[in-house]
mmCIF file of C-alpha atoms and ligand atoms in Angstrom:
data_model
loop_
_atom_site.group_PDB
_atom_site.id
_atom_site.type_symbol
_atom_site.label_atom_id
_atom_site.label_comp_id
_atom_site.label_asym_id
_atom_site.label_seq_id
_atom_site.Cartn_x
_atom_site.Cartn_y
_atom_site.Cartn_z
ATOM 1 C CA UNK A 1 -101.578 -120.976 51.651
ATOM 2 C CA UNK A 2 -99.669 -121.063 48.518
ATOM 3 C CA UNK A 3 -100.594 -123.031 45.272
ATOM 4 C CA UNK A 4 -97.609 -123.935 43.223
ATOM 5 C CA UNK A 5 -97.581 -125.485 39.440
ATOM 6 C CA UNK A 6 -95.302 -127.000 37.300
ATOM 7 C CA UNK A 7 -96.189 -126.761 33.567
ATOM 8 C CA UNK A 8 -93.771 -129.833 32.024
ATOM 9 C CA UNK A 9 -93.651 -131.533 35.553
ATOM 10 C CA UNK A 10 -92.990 -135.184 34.129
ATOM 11 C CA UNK A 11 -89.597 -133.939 32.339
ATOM 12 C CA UNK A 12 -86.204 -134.340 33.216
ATOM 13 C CA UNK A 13 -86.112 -130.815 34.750
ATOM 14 C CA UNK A 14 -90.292 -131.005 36.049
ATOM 15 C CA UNK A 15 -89.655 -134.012 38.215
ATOM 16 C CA UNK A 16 -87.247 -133.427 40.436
ATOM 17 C CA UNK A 17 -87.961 -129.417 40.946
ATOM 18 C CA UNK A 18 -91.576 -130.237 41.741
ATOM 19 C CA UNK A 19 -90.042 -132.704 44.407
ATOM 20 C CA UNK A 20 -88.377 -130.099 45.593
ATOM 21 C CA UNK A 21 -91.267 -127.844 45.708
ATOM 22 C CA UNK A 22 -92.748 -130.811 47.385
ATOM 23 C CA UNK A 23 -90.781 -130.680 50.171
ATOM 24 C CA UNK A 24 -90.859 -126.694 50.730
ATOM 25 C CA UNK A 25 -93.253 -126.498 53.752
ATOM 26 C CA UNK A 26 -94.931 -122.915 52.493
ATOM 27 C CA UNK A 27 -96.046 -125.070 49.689
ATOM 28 C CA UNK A 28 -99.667 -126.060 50.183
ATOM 29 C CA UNK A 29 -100.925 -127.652 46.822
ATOM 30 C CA UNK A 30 -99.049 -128.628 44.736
ATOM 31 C CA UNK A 31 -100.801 -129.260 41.028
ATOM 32 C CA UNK A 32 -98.641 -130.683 38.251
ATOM 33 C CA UNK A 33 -99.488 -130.145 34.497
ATOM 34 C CA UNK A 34 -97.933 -132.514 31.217
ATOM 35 C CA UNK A 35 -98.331 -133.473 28.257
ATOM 36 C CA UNK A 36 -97.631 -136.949 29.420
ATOM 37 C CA UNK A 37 -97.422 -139.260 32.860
ATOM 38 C CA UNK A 38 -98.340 -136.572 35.536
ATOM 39 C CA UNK A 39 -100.801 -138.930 37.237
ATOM 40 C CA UNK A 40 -97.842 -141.171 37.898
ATOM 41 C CA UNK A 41 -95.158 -138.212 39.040
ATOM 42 C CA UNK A 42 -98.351 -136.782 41.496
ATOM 43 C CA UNK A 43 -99.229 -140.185 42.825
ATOM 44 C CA UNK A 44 -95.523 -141.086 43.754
ATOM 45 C CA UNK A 45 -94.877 -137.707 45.133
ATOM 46 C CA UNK A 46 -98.504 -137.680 47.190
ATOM 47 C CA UNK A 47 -96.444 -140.466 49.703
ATOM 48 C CA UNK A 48 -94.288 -137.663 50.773
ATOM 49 C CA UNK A 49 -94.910 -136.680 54.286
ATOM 50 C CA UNK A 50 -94.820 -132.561 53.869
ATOM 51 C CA UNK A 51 -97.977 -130.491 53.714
ATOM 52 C CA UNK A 52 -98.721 -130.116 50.468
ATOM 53 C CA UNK A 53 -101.755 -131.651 48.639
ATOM 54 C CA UNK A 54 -100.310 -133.451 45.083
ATOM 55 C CA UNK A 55 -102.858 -133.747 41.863
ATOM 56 C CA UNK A 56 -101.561 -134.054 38.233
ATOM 57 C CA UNK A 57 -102.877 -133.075 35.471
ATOM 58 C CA UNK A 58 -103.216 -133.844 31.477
ATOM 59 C CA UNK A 59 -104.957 -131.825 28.824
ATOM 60 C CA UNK A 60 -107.988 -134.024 28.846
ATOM 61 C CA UNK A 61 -110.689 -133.166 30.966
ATOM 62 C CA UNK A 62 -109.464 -129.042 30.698
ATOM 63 C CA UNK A 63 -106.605 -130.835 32.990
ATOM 64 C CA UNK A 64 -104.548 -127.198 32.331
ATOM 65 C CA UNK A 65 -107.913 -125.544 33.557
ATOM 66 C CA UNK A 66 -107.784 -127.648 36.645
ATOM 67 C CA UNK A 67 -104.280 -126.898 37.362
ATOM 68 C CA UNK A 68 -103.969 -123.571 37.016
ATOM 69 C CA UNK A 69 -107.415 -122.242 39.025
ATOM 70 C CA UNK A 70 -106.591 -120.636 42.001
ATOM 71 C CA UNK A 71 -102.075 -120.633 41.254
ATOM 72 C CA UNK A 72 -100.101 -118.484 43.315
ATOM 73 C CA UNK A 73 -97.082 -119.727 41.265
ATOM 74 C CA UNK A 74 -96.315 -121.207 38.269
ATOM 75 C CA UNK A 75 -93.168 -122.866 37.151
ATOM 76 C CA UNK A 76 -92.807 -123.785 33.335
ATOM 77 C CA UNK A 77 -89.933 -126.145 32.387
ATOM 78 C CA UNK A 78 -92.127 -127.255 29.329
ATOM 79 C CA UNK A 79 -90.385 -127.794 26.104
ATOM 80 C CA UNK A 80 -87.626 -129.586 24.209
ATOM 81 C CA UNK A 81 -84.208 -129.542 25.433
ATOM 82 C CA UNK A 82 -80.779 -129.550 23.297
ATOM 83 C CA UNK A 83 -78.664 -131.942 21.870
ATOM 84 C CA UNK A 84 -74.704 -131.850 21.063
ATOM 85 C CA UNK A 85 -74.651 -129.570 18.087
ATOM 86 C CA UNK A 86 -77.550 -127.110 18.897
ATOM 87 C CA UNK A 87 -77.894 -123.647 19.949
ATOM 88 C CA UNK A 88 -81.011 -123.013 22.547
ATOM 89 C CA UNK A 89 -82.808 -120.674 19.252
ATOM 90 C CA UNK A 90 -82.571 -124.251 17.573
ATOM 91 C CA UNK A 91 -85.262 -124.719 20.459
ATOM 92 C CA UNK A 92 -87.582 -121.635 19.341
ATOM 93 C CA UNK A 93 -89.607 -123.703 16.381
ATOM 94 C CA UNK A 94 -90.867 -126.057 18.732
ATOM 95 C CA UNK A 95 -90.907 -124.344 21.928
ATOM 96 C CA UNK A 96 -92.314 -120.962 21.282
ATOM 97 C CA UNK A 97 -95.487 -122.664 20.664
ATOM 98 C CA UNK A 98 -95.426 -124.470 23.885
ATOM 99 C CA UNK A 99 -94.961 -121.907 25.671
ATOM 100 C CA UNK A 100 -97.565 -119.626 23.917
ATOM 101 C CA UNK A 101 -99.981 -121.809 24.785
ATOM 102 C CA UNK A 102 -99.266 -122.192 28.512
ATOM 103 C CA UNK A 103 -99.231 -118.682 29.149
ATOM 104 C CA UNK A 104 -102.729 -118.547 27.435
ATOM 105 C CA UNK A 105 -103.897 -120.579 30.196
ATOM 106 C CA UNK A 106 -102.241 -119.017 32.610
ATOM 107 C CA UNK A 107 -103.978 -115.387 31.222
ATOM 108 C CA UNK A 108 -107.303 -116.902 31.486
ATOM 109 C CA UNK A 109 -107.262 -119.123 34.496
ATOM 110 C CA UNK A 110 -104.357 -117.272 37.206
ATOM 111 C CA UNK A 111 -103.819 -113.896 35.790
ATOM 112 C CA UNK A 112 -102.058 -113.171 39.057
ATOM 113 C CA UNK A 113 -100.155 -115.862 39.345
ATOM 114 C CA UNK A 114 -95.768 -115.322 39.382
ATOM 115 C CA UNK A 115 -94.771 -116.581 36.156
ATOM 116 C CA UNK A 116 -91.312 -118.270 36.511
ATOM 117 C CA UNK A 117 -89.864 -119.199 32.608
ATOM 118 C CA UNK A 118 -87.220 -122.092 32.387
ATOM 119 C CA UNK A 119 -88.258 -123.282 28.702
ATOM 120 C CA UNK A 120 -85.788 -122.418 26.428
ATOM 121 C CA UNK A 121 -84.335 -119.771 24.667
ATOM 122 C CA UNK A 122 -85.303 -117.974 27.869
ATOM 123 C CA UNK A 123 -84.270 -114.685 25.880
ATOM 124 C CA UNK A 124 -87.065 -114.981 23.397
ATOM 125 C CA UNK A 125 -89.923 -117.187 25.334
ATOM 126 C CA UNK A 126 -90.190 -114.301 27.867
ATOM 127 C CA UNK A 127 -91.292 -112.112 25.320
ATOM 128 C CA UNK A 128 -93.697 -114.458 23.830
ATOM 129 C CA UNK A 129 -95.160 -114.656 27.498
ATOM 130 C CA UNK A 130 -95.234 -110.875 27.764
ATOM 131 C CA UNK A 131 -96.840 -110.626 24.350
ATOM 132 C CA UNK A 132 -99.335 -112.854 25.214
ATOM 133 C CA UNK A 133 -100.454 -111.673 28.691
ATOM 134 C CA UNK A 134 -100.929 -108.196 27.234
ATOM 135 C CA UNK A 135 -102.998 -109.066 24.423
ATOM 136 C CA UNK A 136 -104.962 -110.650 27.461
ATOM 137 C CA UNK A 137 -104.992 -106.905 28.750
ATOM 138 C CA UNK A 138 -103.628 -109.314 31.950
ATOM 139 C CA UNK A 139 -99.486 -108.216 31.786
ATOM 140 C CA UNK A 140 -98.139 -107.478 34.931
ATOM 141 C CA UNK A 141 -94.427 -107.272 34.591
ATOM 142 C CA UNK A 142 -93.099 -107.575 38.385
ATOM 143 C CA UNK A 143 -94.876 -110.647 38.081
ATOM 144 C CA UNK A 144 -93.476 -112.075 35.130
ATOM 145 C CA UNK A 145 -89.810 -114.189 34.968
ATOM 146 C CA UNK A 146 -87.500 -115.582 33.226
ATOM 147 C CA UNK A 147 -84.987 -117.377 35.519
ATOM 148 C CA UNK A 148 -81.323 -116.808 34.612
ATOM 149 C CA UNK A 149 -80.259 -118.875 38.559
ATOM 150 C CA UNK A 150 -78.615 -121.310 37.021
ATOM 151 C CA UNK A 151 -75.929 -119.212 35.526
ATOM 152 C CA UNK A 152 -75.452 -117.821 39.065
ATOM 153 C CA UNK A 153 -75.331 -121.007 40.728
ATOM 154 C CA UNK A 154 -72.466 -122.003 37.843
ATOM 155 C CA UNK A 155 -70.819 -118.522 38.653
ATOM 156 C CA UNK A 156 -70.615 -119.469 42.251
ATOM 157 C CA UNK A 157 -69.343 -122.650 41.741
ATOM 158 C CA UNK A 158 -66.857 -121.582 39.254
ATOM 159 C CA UNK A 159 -65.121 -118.934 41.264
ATOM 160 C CA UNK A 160 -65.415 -121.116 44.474
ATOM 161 C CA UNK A 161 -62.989 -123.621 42.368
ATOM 162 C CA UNK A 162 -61.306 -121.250 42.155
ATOM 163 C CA UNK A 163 -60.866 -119.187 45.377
ATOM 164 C CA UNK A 164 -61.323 -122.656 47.737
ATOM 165 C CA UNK A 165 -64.106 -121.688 49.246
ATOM 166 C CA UNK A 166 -65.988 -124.192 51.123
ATOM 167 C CA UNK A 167 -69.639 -123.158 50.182
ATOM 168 C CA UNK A 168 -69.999 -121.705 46.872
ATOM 169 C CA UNK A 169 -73.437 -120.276 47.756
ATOM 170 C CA UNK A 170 -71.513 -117.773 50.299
ATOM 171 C CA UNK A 171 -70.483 -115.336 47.222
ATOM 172 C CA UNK A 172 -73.248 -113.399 45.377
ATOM 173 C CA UNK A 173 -72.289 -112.452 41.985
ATOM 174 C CA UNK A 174 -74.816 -110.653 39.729
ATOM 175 C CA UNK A 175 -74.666 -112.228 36.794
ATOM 176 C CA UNK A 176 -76.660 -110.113 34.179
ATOM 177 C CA UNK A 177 -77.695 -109.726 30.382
ATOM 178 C CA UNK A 178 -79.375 -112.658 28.945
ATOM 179 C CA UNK A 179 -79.322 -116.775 29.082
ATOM 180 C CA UNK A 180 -76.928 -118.121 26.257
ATOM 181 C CA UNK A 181 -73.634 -117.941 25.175
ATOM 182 C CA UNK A 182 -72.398 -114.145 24.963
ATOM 183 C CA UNK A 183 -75.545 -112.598 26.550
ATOM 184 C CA UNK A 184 -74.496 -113.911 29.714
ATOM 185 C CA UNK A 185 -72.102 -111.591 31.411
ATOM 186 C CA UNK A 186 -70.844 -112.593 35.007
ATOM 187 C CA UNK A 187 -69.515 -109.298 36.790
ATOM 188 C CA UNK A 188 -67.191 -110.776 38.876
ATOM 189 C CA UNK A 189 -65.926 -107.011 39.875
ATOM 190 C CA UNK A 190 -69.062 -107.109 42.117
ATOM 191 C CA UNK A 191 -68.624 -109.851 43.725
ATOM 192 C CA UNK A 192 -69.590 -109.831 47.360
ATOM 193 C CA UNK A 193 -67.639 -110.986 49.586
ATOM 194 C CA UNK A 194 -64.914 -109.596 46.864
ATOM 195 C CA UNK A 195 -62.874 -112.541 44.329
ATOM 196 C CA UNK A 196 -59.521 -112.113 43.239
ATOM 197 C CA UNK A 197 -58.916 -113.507 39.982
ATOM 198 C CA UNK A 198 -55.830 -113.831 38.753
ATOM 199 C CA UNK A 199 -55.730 -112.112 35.157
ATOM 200 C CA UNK A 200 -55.054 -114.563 33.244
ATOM 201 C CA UNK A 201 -57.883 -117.163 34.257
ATOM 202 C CA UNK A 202 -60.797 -114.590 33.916
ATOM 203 C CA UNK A 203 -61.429 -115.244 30.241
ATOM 204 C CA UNK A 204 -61.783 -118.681 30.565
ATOM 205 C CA UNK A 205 -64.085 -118.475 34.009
ATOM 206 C CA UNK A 206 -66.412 -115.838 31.811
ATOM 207 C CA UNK A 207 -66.181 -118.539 29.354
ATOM 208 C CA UNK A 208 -66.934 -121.465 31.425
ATOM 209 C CA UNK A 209 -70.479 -119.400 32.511
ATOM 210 C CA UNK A 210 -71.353 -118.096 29.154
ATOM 211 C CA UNK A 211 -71.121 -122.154 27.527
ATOM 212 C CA UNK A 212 -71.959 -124.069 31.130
ATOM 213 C CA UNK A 213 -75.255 -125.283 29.649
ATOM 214 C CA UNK A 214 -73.172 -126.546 26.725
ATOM 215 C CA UNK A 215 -70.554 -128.397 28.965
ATOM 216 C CA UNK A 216 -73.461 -130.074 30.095
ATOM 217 C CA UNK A 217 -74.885 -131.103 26.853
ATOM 218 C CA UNK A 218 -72.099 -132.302 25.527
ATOM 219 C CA UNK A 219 -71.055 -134.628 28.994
ATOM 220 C CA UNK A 220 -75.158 -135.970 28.709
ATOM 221 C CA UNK A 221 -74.603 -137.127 24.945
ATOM 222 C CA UNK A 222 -77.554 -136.217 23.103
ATOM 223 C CA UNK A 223 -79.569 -137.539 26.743
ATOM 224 C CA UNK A 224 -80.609 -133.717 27.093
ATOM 225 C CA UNK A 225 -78.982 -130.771 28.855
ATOM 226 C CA UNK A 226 -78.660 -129.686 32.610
ATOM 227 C CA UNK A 227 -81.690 -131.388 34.161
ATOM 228 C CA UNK A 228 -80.957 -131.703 38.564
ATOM 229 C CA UNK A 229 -78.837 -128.192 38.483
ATOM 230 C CA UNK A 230 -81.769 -126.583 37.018
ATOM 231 C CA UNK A 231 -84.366 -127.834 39.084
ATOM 232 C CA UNK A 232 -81.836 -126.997 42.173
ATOM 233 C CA UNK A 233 -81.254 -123.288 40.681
ATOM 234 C CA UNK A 234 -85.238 -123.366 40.013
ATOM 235 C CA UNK A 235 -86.469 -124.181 43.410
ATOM 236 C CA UNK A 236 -84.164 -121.358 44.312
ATOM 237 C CA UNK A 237 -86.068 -118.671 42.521
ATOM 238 C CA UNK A 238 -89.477 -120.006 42.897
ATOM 239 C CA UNK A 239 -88.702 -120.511 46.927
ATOM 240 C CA UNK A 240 -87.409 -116.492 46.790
ATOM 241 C CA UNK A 241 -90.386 -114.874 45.131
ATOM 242 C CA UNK A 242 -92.707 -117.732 48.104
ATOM 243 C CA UNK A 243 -90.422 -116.320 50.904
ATOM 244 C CA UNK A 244 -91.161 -112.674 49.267
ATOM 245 C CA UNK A 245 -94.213 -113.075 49.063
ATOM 246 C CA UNK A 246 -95.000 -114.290 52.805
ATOM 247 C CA UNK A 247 -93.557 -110.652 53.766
ATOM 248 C CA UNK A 248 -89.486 -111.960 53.907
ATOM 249 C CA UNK A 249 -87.103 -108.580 53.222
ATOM 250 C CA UNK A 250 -84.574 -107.631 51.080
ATOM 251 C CA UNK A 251 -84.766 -110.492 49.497
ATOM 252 C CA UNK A 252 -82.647 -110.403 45.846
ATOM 253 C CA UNK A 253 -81.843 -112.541 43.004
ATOM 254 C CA UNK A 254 -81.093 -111.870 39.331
ATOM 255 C CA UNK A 255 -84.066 -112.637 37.167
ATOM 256 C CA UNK A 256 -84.633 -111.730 33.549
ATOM 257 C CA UNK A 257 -87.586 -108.954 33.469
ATOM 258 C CA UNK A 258 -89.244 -106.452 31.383
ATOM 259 C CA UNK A 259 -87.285 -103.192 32.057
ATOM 260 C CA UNK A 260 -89.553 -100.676 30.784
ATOM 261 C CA UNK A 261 -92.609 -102.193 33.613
ATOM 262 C CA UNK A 262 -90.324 -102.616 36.898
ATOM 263 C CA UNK A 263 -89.231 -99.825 39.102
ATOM 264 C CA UNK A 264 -86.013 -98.673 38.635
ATOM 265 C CA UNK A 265 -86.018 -100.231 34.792
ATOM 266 C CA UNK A 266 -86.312 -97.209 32.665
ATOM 267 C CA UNK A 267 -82.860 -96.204 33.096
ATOM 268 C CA UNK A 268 -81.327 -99.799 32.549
ATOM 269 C CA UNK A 269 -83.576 -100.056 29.365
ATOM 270 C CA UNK A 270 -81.908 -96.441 28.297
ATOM 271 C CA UNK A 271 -78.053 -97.629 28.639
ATOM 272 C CA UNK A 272 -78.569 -101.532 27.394
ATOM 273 C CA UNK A 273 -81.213 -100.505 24.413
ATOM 274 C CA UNK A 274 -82.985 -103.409 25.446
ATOM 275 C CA UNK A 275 -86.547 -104.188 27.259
ATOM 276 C CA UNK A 276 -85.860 -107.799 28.677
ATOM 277 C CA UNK A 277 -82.966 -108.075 30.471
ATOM 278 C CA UNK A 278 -81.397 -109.862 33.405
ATOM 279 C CA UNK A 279 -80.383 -107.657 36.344
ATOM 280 C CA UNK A 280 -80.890 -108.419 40.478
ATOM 281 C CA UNK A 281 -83.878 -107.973 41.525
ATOM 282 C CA UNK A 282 -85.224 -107.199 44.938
ATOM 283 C CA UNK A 283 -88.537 -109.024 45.418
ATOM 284 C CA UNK A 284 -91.582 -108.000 47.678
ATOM 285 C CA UNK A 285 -95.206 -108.666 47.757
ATOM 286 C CA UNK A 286 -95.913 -107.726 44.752
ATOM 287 C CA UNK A 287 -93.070 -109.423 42.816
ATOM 288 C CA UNK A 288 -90.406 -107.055 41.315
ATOM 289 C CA UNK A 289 -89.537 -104.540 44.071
ATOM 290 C CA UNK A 290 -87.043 -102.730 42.562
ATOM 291 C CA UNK A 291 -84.386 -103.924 39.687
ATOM 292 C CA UNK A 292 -80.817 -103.094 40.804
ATOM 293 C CA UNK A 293 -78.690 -101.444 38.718
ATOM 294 C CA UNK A 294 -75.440 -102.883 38.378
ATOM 295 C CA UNK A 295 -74.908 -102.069 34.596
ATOM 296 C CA UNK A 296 -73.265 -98.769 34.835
ATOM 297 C CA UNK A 297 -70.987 -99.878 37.834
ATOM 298 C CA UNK A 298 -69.504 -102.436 35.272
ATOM 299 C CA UNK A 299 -65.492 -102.470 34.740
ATOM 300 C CA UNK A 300 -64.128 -101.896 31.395
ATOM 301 C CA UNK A 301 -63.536 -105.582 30.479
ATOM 302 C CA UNK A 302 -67.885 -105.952 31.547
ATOM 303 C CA UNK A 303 -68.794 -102.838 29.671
ATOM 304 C CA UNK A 304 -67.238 -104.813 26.266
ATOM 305 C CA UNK A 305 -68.592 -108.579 27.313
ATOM 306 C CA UNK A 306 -71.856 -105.966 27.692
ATOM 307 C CA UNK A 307 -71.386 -104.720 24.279
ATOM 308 C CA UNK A 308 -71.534 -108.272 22.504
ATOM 309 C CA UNK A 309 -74.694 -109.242 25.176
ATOM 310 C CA UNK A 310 -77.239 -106.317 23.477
ATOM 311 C CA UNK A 311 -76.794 -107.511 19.793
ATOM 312 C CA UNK A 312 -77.553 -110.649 20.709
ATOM 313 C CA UNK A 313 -80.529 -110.189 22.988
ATOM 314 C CA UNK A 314 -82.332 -107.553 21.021
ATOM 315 C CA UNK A 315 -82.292 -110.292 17.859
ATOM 316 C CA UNK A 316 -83.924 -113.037 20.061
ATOM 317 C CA UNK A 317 -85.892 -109.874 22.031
ATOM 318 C CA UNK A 318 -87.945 -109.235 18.691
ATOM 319 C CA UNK A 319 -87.731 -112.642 17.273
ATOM 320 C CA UNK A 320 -90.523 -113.915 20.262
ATOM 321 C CA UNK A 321 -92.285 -110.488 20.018
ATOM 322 C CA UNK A 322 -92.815 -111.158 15.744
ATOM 323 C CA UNK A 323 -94.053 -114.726 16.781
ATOM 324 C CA UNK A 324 -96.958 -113.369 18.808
ATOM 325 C CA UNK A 325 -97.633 -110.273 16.728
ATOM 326 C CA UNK A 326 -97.004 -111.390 13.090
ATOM 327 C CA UNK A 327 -97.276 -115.692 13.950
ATOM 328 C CA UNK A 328 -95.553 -117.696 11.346
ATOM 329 C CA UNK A 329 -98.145 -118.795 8.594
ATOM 330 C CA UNK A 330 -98.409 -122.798 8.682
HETATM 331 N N1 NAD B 401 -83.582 -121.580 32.000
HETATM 332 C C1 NAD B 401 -82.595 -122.432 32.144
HETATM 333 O O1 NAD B 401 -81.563 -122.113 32.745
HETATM 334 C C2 NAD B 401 -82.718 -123.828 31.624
HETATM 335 C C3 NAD B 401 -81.846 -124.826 32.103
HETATM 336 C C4 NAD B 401 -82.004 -126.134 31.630
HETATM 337 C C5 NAD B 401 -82.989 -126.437 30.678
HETATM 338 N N2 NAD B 401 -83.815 -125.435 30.252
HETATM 339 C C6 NAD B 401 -84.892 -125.719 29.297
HETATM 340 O O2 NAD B 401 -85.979 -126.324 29.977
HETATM 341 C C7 NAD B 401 -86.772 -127.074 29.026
HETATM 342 C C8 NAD B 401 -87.098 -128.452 29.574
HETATM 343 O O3 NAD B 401 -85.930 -129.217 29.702
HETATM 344 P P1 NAD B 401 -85.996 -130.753 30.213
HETATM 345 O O4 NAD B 401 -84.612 -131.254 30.229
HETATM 346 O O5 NAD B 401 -86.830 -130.847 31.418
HETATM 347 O O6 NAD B 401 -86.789 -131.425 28.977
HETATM 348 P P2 NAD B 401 -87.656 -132.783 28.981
HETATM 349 O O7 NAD B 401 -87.890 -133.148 27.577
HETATM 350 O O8 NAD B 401 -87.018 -133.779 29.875
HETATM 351 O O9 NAD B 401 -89.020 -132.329 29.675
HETATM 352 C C9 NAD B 401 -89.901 -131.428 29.075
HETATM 353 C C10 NAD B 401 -91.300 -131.798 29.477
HETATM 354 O O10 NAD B 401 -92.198 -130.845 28.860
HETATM 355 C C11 NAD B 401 -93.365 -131.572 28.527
HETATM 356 N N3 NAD B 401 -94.174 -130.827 27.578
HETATM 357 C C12 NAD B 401 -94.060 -130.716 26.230
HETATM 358 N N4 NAD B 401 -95.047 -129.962 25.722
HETATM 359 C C13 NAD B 401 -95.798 -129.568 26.772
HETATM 360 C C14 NAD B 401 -96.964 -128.765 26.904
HETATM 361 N N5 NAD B 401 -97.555 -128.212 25.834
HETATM 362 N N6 NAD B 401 -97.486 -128.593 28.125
HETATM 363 C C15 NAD B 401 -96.909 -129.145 29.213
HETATM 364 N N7 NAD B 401 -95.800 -129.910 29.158
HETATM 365 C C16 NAD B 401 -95.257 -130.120 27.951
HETATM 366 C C17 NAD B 401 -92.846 -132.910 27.990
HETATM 367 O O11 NAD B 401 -93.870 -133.894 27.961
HETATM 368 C C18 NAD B 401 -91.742 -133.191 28.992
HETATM 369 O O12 NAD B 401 -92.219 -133.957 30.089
HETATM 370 C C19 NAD B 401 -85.953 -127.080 27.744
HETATM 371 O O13 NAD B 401 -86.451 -126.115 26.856
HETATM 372 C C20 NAD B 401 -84.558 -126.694 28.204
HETATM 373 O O14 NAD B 401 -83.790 -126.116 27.196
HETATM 374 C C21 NAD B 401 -83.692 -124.159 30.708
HETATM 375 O O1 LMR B 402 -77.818 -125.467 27.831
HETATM 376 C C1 LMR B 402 -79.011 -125.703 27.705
HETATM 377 O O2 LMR B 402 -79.545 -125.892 26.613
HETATM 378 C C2 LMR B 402 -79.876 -125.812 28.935
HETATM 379 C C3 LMR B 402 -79.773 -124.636 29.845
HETATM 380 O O3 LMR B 402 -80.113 -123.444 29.230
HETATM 381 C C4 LMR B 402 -78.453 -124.526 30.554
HETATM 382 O O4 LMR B 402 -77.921 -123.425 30.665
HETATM 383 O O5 LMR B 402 -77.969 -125.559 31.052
#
């Protein structure tokens, strides 16, 4: 039995990754929360013939209440998304607050659920959520995470342009750090099965992974950002940590986690400086496994991309911990 819930299920992003998680057949109830329209997303999504159960929820009625009792997962794609022109921190004003809140239900009503962040700037909203859920006395880190698949799903595709490869998906590549611009760092070195690429394209394929979400932004038109990849690299986390959970083995995926909470994180924390970070991790059970650390095997050219990832993430790092600890006056 596994309860899944999308927080932001009538968006651009919520719609088509809860149809997803619609059709995954270890899904048993399905509960959708918004802001907006979820009785209309649940009731067209109910006609689907897979086992889960479909209800959706709004904020009357303590609809987030409703929804979250009893969550084994919870997905939350809540938020605004970018135009042409901004950066994902242009997000933080409006979406810290968002996603404060959600994770305040989520203390109260499924302290044990997996927390899987989408909203954006992923590198400060996870903090806000870890904030929050230890205020609540309720933080368990191998539980909580921010999902970074989407720059692995571009990384695949990229280098599969590349190398011809007929399914992308075939190559893992860890791509680590954080999720915008130069605090994501592709280490196509460790690539498995191994990549050649030629010299003078790697710049531009790091490039084309650290700005894909802007590529994306720019092609939509001020219509949003990247809305069906997500919920595609989405589904793929959230169906990891079910598979995990239902016993499945050695079972790994980048994620971006609280270091200093997840075995084998103390000694990433101590050569990146940072707490949150994005590394593979192996999932069990429980959540975080083990974290996997492919930081020190970095080449030289990684080590520097590395370099310009820390500044980077330790500004947005403290800028969600200040929100929950010292909150803006209004
Ligand atoms: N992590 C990633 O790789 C990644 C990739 C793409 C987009 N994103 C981010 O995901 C977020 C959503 O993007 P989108 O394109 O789906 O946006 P969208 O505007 O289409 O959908 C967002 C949904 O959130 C809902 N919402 C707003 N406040 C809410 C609240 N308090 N509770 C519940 N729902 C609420 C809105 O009603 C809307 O339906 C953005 O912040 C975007 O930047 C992250
Ligand atoms: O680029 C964005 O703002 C959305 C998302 O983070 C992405 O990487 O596509």
């Amino acid at each position: 039995m596994v309860k899944a819930v999308v927080a932001g299920a009538s968006g651009g992003i919520g719609q088509p990754l809860s149809l997803l998680l619609k059709s995954d057949p270890n899904v048993t109830e399905l509960a959708l929360y918004d802001v907006v329209n979820t009785p209309g997303v649940a009731a067209d999504l109910s006609h689907i013939s897979s086992p889960a159960s479909v209800t959706g929820y709004l904020p009357k009625d303590d609809g987030l209440k409703q929804a979250l009792t009893g969550a084994d997962i919870v997905v939350i794609p809540a938020g605004i998304p970018r135009k042409p022109g901004m950066t994902r921190d242009d997000l933080f004003k409006i979406n810290a607050g968002i996603v404060q809140g959600l994770i305040e239900g989520i203390a109260q009503y499924a302290p044990k659920a997996y927390i899987l962040v989408i909203s954006n700037p992923v590198n400060s909203t996870v903090p806000i959520a870890a904030e929050v859920l230890k205020r609540a006395n309720v933080f368990d880190p191998k539980r909580l995470f921010g999902v970074t698949t989407l720059d692995v799903v571009r990384a695949e595709t990229f280098v599969a342009s590349l190398s011809g490869s007929k399914n992308p998906s075939d190559t893992t590549i860890p791509v680590i750090g954080g999720h915008s611009g130069e605090t994501i760092v592709p280490l196509f070195s460790q690539a498995k099965p191994a990549v050649n690429i030629p010299a003078e394209k790697l710049d531009a394929l790091v490039n084309r992974v650290q700005f894909g979400g802007d590529e994306v932004v720019k092609a939509k038109d001020g219509a949003g950002s990247a809305t069906l990849s997500m919920a595609y690299a989405g589904y793929r986390f959230a169906q990891k940590v079910i598979k995990a959970v239902k016993g499945e083995k050695g079972i790994v995926e980048p994620s971006y986690v609280y270091l200093p909470g997840v075995p084998g994180g103390d000694s990433i924390a101590k050569t990146t400086g940072v707490d949150f970070f994005s590394v593979p991790v192996e999932l069990g059970p429980n959540g975080v496994e083990k974290v996997i650390d492919v930081v020190s095997s970095a080449n030289d050219h990684e080590k520097k991309l590395l370099e310009a990832a820390y500044s980077g993430l330790k500004t947005n790092i403290s800028k969600g911990v200040e929100f929950v600890n010292n909150p803006p006056q209004k």
